Short mmCIF file of C-alpha atoms and ligand atoms in Angstrom, two decimals:
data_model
loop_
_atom_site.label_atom_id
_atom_site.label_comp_id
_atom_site.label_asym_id
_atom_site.label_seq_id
_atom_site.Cartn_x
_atom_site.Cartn_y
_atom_site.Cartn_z
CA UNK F 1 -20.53 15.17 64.23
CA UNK F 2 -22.63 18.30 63.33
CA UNK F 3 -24.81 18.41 60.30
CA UNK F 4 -25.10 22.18 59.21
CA UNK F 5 -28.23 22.30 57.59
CA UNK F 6 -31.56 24.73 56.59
CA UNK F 7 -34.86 22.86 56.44
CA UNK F 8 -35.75 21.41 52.69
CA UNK F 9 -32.44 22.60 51.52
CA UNK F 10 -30.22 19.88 49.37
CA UNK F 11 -28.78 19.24 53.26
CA UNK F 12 -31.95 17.23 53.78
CA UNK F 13 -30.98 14.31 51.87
CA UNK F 14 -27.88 14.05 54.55
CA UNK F 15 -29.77 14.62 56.71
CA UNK F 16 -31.98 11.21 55.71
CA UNK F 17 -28.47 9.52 55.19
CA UNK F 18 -27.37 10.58 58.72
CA UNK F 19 -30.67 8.92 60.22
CA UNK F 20 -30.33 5.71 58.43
CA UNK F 21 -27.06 5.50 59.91
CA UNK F 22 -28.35 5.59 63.08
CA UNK F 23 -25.50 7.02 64.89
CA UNK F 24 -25.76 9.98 67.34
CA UNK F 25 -25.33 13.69 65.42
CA UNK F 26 -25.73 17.10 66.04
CA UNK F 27 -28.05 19.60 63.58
CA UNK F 28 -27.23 23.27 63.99
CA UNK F 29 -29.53 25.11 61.73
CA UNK F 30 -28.64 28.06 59.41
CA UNK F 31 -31.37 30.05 58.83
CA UNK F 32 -30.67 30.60 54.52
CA UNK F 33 -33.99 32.60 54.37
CA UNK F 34 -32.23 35.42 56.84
CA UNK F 35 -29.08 35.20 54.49
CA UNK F 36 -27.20 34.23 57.98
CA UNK F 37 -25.23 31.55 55.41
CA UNK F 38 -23.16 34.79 54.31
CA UNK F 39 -22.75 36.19 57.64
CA UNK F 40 -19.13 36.36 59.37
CA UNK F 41 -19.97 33.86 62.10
CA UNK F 42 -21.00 30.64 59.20
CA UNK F 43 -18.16 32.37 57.01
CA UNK F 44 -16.05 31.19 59.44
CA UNK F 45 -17.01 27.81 59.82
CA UNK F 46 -17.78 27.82 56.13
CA UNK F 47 -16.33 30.20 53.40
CA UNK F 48 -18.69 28.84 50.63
CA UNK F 49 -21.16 30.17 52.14
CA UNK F 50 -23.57 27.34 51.39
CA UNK F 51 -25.16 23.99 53.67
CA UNK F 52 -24.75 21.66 53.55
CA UNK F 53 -21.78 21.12 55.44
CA UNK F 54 -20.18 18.36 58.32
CA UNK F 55 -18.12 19.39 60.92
CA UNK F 56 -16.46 16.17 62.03
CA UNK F 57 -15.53 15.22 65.41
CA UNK F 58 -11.80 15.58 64.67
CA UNK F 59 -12.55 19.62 63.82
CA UNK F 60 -12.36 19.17 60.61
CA UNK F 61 -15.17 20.30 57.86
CA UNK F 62 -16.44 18.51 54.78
CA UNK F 63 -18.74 20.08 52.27
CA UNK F 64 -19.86 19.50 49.21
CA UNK F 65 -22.94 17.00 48.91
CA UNK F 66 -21.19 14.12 47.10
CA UNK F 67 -17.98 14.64 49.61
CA UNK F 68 -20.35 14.26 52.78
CA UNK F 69 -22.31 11.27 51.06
CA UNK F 70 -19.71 9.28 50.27
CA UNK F 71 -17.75 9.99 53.55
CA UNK F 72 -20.59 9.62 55.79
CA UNK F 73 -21.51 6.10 53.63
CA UNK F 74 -17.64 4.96 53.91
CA UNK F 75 -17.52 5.19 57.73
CA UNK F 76 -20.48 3.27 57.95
CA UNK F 77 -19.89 0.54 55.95
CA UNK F 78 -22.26 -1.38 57.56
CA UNK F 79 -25.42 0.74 56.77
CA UNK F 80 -24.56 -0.51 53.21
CA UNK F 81 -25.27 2.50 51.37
CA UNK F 82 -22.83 2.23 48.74
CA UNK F 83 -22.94 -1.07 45.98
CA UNK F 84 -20.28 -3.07 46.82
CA UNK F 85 -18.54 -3.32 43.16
CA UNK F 86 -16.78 -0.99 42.48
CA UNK F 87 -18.02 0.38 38.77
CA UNK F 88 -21.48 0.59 40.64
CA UNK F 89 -20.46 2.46 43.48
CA UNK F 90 -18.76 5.17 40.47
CA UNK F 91 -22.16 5.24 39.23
CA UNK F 92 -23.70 6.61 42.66
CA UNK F 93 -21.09 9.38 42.37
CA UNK F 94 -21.96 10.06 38.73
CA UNK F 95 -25.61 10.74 39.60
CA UNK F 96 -24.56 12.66 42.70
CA UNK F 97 -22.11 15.04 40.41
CA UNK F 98 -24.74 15.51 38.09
CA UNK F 99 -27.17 16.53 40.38
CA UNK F 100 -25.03 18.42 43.10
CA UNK F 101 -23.11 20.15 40.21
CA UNK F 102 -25.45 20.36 37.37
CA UNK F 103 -28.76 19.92 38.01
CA UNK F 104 -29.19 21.59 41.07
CA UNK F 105 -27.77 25.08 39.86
CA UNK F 106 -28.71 24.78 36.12
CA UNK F 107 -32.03 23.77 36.65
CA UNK F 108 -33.48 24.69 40.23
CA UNK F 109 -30.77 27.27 41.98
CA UNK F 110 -31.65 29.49 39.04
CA UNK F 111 -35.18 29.59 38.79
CA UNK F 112 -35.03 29.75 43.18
CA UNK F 113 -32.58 32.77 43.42
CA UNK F 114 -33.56 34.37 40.09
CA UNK F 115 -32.50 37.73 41.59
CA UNK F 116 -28.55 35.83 41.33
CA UNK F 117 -29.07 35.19 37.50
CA UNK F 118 -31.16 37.95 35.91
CA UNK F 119 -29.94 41.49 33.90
CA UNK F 120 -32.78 42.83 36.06
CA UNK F 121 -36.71 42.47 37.09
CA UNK F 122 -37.88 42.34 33.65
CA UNK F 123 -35.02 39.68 32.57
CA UNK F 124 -36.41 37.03 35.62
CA UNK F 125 -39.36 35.63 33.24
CA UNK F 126 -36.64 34.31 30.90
CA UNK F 127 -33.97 33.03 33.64
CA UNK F 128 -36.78 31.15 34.97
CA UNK F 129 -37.81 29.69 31.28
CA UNK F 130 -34.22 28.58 30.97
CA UNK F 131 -34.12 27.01 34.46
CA UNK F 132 -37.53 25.27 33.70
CA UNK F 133 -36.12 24.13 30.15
CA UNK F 134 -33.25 22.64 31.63
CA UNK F 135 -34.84 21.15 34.14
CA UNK F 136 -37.24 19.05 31.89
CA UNK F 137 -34.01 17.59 30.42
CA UNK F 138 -32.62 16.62 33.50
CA UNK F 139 -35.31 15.24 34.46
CA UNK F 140 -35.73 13.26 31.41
CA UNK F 141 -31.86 11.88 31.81
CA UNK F 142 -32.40 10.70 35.53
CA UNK F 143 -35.63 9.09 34.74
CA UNK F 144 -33.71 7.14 31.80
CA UNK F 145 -30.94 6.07 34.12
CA UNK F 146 -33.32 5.45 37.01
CA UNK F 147 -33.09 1.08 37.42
CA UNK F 148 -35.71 1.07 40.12
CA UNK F 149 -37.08 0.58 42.77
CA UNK F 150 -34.19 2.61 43.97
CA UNK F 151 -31.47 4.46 41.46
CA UNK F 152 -28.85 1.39 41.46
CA UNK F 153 -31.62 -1.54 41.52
CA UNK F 154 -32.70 -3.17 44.79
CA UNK F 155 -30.20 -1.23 47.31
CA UNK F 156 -31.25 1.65 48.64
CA UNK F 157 -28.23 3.92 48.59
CA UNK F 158 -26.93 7.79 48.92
CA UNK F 159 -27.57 8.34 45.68
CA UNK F 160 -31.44 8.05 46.25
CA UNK F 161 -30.83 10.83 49.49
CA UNK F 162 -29.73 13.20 46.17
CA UNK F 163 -32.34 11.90 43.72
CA UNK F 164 -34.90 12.74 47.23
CA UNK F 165 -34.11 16.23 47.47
CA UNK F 166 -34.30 17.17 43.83
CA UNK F 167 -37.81 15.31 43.73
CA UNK F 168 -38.81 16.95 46.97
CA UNK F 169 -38.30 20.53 45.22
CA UNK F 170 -39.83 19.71 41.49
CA UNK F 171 -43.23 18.60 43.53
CA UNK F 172 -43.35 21.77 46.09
CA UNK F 173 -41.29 23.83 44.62
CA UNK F 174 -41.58 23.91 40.75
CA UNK F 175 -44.89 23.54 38.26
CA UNK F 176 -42.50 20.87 36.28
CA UNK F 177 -44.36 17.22 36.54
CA UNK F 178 -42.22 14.54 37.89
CA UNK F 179 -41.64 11.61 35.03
CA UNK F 180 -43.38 8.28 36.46
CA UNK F 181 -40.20 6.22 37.64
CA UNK F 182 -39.16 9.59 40.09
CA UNK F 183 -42.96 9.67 41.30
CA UNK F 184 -43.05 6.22 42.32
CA UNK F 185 -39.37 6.94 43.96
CA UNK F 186 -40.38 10.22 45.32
CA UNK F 187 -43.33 8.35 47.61
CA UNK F 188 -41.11 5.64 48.19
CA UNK F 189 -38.62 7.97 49.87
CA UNK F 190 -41.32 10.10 51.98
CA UNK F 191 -42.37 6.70 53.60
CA UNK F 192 -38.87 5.65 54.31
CA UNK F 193 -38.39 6.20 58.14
CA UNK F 194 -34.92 8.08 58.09
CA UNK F 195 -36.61 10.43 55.62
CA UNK F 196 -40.04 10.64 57.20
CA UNK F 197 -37.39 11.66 60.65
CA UNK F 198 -35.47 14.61 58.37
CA UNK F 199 -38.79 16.04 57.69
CA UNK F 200 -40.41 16.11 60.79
CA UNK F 201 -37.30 17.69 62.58
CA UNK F 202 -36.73 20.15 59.78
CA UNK F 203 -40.53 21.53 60.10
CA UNK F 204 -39.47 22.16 63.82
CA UNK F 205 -37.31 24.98 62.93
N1 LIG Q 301 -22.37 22.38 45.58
C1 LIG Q 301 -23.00 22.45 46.88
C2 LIG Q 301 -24.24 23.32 46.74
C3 LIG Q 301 -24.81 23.69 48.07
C4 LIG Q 301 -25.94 24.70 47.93
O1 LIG Q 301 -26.12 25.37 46.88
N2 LIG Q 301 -26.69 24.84 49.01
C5 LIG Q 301 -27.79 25.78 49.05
C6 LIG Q 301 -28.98 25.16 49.76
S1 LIG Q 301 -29.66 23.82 48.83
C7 LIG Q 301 -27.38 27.00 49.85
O2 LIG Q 301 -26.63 26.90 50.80
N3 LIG Q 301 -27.93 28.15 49.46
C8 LIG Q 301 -27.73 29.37 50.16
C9 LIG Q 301 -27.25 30.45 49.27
O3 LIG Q 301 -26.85 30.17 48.11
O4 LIG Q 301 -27.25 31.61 49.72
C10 LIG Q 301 -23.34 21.05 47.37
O5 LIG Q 301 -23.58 20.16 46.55
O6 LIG Q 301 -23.35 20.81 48.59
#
């Protein structure tokens, strides 16, 4: 398997996911900052354009984060990173919708590629104001529905990889405070090995 990724993009929480697994993968960085994600050679692999995305060993590619989570969880059901009922395990892929489709763009893909969202230069203060807005509120929703110490309770699960990223970027990324409950997970989830392993191979490239 190959894990298409750019370091401390969303792709990190597979990334994290891929390491707890523990089985053997390949990372083949695309370097977002030089725009190569919309260049003919990833457009071929990829037509959205975007990481993260798994090329499996059959030849065939997943994206989407939720999609990759939940596949690369399901073929390992022995890494237990899904609850076993079944209403629970519809709750991890509730929280990883609403961050992969909501929160991510509404409140952090706008505010990180203002140039995307504004009129012009003197429109960016108030896509950014929106994006920070939002953001707040999101926050405010996953810290209600956050059961600790992980998302879903006592299991650590792929839902937490999602929560990860989205914590990683309000600390560096953003001047928005995290609420308590996603501090406390936030340093949970840098001491976690598999993460603490995404990070230092990501800073290699
Ligand atoms: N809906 C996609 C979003 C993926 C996405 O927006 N990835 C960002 C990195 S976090 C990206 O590739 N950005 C490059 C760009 O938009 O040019 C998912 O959940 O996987």
């Amino acid at each position: 398997m190959k894990l298409y990724f750019a370091p401390g993009a969303c792709s990190v929480g597979l990334h994290a996911i891929m390491n707890e697994i523990g089985k053997p993968f390949d990372l083949v960085f695309v370097n977002t900052k030089e725009a190569d994600n919309l260049k003919p050679a990833y457009l071929a692999i990829n037509p959205k354009g975007k990481v993260p995305a798994l090329l499996r060993d059959n030849g065939k590619l997943l994206t989407e984060f939720p999609t990759i989570a939940m596949y690369l969880a399901k073929s390992a059901p022995e890494a237990k990173l899904l609850p076993a009922d079944a209403g629970d395990e519809a709750e991890v892929l509730e929280l990883m919708d609403y961050i992969c489709g909501t929160v991510h763009p509404m409140g952090y893909t706008r505010e990180f590629r203002v140039g995307r969202f504004a009129k012009d230069k003197d429109d960016e203060a108030r896509v950014i104001a929106q994006a920070t807005e939002a953001r707040e509120g999101y926050l405010q929703v996953l810290e209600g529905a956050f059961k600790g110490p992980f998302y879903m309770g006592e299991q650590f699960t792929v839902a937490d990889a999602a929560l990860f990223f989205l914590e990683m970027w309000t600390v560096k990324r953003t001047s928005t405070p995290l609420p308590p409950k996603l501090a406390a997970h936030y340093q949970a989830m840098l001491a976690r090995p598999s993460v603490k392993k995404a990070l230092e191979t990501e800073a290699t490239y």
